[in-house]
mmCIF file of C-alpha atoms in Angstrom:
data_model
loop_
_atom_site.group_PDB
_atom_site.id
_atom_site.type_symbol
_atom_site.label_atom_id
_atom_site.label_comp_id
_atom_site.label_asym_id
_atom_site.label_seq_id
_atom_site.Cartn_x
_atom_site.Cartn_y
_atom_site.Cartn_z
ATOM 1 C CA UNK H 272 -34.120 44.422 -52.904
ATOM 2 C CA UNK H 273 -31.016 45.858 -55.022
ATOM 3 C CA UNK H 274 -29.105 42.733 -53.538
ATOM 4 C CA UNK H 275 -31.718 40.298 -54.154
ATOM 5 C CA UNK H 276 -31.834 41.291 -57.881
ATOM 6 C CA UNK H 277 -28.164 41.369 -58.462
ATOM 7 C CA UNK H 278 -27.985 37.984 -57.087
ATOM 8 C CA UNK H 279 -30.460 36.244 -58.686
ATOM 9 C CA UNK H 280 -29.251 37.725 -61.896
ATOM 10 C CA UNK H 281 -25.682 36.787 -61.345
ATOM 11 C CA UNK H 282 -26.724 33.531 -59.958
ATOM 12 C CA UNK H 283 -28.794 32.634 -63.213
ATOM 13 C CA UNK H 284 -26.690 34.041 -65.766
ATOM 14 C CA UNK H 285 -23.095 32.351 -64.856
ATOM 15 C CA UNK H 286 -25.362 29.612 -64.048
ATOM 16 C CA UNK H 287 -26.089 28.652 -67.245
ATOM 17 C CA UNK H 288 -22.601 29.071 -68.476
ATOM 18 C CA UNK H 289 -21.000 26.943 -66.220
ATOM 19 C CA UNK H 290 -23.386 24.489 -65.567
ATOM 20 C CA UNK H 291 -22.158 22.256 -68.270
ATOM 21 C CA UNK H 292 -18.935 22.348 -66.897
ATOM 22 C CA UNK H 293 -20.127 21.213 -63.228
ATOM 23 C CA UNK H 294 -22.086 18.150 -64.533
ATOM 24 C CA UNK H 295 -18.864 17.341 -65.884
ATOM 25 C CA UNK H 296 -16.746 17.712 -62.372
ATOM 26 C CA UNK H 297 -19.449 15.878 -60.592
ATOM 27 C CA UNK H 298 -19.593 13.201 -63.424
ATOM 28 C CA UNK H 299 -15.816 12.691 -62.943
ATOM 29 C CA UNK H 300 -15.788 12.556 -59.609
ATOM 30 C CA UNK H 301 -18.308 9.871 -59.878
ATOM 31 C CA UNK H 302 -15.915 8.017 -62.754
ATOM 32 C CA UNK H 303 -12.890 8.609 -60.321
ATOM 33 C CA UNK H 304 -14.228 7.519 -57.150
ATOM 34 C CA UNK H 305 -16.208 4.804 -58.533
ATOM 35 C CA UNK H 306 -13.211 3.150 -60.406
ATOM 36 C CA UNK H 307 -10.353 1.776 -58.543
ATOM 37 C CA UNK H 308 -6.943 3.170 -59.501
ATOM 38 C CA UNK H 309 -5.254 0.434 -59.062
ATOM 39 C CA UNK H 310 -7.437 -1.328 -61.784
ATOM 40 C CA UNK H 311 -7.064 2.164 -64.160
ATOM 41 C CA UNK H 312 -3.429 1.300 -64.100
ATOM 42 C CA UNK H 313 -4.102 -2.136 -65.113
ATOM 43 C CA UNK H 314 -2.086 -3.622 -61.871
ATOM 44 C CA UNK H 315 -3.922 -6.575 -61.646
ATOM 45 C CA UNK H 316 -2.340 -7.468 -64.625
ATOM 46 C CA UNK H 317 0.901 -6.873 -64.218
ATOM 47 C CA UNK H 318 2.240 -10.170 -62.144
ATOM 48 C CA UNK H 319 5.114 -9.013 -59.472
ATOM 49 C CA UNK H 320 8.798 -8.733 -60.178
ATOM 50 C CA UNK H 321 10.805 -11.662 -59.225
ATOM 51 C CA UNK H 322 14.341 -9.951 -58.603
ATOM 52 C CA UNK H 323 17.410 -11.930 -58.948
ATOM 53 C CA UNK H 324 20.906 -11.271 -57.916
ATOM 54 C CA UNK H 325 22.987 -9.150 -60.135
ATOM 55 C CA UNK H 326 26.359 -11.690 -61.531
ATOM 56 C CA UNK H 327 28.611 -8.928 -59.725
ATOM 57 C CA UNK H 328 31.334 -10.922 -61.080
ATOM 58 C CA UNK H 329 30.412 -10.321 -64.762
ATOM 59 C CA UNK H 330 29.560 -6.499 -64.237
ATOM 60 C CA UNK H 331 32.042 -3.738 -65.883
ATOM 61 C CA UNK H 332 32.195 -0.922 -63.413
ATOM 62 C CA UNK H 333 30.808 2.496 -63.754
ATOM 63 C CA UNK H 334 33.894 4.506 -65.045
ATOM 64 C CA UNK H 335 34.561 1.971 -67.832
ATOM 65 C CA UNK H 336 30.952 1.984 -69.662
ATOM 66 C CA UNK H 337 30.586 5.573 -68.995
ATOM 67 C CA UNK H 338 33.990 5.855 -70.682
ATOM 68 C CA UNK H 339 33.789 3.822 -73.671
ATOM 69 C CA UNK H 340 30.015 5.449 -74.541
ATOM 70 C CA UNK H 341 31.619 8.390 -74.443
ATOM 71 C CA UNK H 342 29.064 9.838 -71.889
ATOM 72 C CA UNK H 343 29.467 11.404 -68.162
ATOM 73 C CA UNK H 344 26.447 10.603 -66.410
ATOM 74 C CA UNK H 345 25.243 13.261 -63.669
ATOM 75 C CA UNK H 346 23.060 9.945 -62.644
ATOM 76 C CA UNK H 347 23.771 6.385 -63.151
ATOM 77 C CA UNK H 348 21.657 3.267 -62.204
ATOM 78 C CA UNK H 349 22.716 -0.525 -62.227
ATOM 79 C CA UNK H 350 19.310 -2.398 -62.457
ATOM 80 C CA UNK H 351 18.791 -5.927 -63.439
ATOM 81 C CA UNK H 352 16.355 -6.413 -66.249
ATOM 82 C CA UNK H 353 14.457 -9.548 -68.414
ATOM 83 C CA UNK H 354 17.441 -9.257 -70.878
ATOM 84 C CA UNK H 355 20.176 -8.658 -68.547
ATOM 85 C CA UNK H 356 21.725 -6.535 -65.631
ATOM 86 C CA UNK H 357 22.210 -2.716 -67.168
ATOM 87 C CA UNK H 358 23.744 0.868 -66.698
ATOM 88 C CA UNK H 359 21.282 3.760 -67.202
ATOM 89 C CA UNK H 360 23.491 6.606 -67.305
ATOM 90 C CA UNK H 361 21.652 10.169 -67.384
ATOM 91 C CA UNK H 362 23.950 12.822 -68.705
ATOM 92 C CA UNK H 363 23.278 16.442 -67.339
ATOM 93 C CA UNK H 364 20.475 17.979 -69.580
ATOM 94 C CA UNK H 365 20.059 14.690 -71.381
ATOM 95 C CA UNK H 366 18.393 11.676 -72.350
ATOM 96 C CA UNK H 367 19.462 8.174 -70.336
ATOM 97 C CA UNK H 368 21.251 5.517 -72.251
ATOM 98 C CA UNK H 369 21.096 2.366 -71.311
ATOM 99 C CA UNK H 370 23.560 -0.257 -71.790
ATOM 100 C CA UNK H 371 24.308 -3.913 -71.380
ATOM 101 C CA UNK H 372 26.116 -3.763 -68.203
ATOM 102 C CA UNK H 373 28.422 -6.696 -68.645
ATOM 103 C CA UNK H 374 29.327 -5.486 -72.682
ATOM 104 C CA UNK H 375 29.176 -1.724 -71.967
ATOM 105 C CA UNK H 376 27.313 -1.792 -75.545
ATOM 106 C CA UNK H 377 23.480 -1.199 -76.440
ATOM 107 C CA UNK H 378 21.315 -4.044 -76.117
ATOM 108 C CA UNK H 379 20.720 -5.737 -79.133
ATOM 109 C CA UNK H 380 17.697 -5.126 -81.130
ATOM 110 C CA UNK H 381 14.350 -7.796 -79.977
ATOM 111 C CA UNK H 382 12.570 -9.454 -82.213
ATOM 112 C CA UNK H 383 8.970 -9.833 -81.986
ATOM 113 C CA UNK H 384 9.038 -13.563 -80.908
ATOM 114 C CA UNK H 385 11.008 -12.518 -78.101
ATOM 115 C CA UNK H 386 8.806 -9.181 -76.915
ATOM 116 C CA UNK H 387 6.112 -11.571 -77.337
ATOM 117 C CA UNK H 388 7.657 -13.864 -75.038
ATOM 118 C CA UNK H 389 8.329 -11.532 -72.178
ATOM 119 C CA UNK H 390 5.080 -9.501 -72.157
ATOM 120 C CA UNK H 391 2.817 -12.918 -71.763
ATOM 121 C CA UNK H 392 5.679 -13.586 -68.885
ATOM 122 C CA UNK H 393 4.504 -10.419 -67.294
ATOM 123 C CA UNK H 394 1.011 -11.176 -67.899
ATOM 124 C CA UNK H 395 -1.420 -11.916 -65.270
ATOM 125 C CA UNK H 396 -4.110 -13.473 -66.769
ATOM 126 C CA UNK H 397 -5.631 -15.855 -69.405
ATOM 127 C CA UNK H 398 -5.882 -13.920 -72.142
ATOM 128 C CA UNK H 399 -3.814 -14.354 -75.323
ATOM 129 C CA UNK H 400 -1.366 -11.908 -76.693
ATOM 130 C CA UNK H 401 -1.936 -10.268 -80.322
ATOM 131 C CA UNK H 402 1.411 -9.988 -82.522
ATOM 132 C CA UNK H 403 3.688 -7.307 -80.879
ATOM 133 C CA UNK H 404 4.201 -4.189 -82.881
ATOM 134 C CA UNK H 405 7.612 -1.782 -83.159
ATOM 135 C CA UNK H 406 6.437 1.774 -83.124
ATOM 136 C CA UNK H 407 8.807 4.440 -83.961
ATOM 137 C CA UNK H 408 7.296 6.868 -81.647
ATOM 138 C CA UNK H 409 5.715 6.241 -78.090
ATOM 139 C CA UNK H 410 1.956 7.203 -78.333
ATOM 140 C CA UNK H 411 0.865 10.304 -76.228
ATOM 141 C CA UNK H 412 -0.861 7.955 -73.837
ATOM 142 C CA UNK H 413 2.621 6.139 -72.339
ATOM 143 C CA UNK H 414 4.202 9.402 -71.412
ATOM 144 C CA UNK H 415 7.226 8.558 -73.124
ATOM 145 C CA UNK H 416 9.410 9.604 -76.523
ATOM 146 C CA UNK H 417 10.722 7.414 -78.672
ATOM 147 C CA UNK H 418 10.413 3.739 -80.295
ATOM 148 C CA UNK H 419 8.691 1.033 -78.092
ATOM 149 C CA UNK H 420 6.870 -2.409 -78.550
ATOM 150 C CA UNK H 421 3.331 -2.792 -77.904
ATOM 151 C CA UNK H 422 1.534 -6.206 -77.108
ATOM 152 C CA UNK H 423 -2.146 -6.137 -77.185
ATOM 153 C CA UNK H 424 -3.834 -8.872 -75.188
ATOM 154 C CA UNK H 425 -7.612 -9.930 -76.420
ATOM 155 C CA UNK H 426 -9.218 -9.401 -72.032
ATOM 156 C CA UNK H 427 -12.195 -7.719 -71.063
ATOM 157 C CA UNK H 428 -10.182 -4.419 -70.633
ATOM 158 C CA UNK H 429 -8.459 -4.957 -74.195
ATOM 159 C CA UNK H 430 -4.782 -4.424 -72.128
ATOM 160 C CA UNK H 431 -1.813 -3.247 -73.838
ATOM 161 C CA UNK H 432 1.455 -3.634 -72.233
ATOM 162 C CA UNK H 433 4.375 -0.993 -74.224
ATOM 163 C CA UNK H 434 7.777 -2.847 -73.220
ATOM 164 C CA UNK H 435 11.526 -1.032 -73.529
ATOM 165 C CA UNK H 436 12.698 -1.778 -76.959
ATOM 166 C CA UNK H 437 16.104 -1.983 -75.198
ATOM 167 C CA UNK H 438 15.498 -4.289 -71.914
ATOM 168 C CA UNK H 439 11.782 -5.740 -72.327
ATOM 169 C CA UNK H 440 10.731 -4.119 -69.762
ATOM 170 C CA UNK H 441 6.704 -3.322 -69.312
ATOM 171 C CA UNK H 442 7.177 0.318 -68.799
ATOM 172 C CA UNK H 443 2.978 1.590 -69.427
ATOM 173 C CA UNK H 444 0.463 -0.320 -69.155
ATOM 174 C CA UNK H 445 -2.754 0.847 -70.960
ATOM 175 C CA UNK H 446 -6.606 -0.337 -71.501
ATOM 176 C CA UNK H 447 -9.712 0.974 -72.048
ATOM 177 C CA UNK H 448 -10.523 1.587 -68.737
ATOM 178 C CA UNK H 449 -7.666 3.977 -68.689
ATOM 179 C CA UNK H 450 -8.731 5.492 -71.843
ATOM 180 C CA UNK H 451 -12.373 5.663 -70.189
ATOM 181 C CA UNK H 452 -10.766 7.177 -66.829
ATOM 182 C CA UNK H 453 -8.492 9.674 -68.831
ATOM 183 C CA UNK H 454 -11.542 11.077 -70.624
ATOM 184 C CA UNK H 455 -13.211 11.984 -67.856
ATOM 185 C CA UNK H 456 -9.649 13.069 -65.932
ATOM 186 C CA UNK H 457 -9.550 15.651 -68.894
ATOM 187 C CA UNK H 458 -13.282 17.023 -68.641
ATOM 188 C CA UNK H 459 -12.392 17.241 -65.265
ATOM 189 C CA UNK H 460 -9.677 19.501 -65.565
ATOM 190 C CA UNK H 461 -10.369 20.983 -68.815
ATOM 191 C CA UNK H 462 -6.745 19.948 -70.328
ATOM 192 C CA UNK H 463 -7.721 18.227 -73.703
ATOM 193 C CA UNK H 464 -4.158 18.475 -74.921
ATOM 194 C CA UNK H 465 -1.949 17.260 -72.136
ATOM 195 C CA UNK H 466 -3.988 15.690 -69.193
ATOM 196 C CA UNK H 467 -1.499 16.910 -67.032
ATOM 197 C CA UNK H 468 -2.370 20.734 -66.288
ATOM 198 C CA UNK H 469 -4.742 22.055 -63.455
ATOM 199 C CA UNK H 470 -3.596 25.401 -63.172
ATOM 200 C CA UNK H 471 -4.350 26.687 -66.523
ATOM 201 C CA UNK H 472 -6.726 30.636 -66.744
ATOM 202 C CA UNK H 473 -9.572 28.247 -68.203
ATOM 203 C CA UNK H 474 -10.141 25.955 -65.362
ATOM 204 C CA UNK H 475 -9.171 28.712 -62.718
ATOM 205 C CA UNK H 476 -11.647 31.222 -64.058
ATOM 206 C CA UNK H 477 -14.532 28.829 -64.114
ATOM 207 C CA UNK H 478 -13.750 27.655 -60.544
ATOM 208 C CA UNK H 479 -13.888 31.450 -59.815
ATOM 209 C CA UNK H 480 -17.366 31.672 -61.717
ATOM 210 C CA UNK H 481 -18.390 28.416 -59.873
ATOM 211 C CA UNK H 482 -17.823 29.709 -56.417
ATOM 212 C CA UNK H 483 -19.658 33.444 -57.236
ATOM 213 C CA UNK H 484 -22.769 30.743 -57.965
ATOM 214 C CA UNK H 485 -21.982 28.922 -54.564
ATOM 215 C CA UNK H 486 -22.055 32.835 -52.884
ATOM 216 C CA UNK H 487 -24.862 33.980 -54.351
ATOM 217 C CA UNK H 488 -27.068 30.927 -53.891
ATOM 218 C CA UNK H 489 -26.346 31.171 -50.058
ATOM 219 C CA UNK H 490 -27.536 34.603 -50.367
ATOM 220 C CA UNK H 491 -30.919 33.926 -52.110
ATOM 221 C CA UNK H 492 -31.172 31.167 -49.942
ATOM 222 C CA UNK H 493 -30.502 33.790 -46.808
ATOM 223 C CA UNK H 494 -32.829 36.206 -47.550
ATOM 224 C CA UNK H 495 -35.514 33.401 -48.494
ATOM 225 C CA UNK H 496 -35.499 32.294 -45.196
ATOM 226 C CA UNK H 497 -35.867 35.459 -43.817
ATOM 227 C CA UNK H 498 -38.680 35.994 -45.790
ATOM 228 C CA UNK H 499 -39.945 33.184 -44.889
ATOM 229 C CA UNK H 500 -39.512 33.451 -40.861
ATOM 230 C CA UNK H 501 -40.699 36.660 -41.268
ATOM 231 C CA UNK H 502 -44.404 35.619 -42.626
ATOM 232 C CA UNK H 503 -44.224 32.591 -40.090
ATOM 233 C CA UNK H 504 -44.157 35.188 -37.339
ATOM 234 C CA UNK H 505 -46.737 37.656 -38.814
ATOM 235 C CA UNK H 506 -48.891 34.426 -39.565
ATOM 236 C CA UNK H 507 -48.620 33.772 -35.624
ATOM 237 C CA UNK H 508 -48.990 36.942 -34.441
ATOM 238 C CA UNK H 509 -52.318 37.139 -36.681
ATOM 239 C CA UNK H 510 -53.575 34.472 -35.075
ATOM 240 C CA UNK H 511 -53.074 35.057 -31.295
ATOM 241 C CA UNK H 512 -54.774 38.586 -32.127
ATOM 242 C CA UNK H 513 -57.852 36.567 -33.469
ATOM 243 C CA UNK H 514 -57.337 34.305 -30.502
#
């Protein structure tokens, strides 16, 4: 009996404090398996890369741009890009800098006729593009720092493409489906600042609390049964006496 009582009081008591919080796990598992990620990361409309070889003839070599920025890389990329081949060069403990790689200088600045152009190149779709707009810090939602261009295009998902201010590159890709998604990512795991962290005391102590309901439940649910097999057999054995 002592064990019956202590369950069912445990098992209505965290109950209703973390009930809340399990509609909202099984309401974003709902939202996340219902939702394809590929469409939450707005691939389909994103048309594919067409590379191109690099003008190896035209390209200044590693130890001259690295020398004349004045910066030694612990990692260093050659990539081509819409405005040109480039060096990324990470220094150790720092930021990467990317340069033209047949100048060995920074890119020069884009206008917004041009960020315009390439974001509706890398557009898959019919929708038209809203005036691009130079912010001087990256919104939380592309996971970046710094200035970047942003293109809104007028679809059903209301798309916005953020492009490198230095190659005009499409380096996030928003909507409101990811917004949507995101919401529901952060309910999930009870992260409201970041998104990113599933290992913080809040989440793990609920999870705890969640699982002592999941325990006790199979408890009550043990001893109901035995309760209840145990009046099926005295109801049986009542009747083959009357029998």
């Amino acid at each position: 009996m002592k064990v019956l009582r202590y369950s069912t009081q445990i098992h209505k008591w965290i109950g209703l404090v973390v009930g809340v919080q399990v509609l909202f796990w099984v309401a974003g598992g709902v939202v996340m398996t219902a939702i394809p990620i590929e469409t939450v990361r707005s691939e389909h409309r994103l048309k594919p890369a067409s590379p191109s070889a690099l003008p190896v003839e035209q390209l200044l070599p590693l130890s001259t741009v690295a020398q004349s920025a004045g910066i030694a890389p612990a990692r260093a990329e050659l990539k081509g890009t819409q405005r040109g081949p480039a060096w990324v060069l990470t220094p150790a403990g720092g930021e990467p800098v990317t340069l033209n790689a047949t100048t060995g200088q920074p890119f020069a600045a884009m206008e917004a006729n041009e960020v315009s152009a390439l974001a509706k190149a890398a557009y898959r779709g019919t929708a038209t593009a809203q005036t691009p707009v130079l912010l001087d810090q990256a919104p939380k939602e592309t996971g970046r720092d710094g200035p970047i261009w942003r293109v809104n295009f007028n679809d059903a998902e209301r798309t916005s493409f953020y492009l490198s201010p230095q190659t005009g590159e499409v380096v996030t890709r928003r909507s409101a489906v990811w917004r949507f998604y995101d919401f529901f990512w952060r309910l999930h795991i009870l992260d409201f600042k970041n998104g990113d962290n599933f290992n913080h005391p809040l989440l793990v102590g609920l999870t705890v609390l969640t699982l002592s309901i999941v325990v006790t439940g199979f408890i009550l649910l043990w001893i109901r049964l035995s309760r209840d097999l145990k009046t099926a057999r005295a109801v049986r054995a009542a009747r083959r006496r009357t029998s």
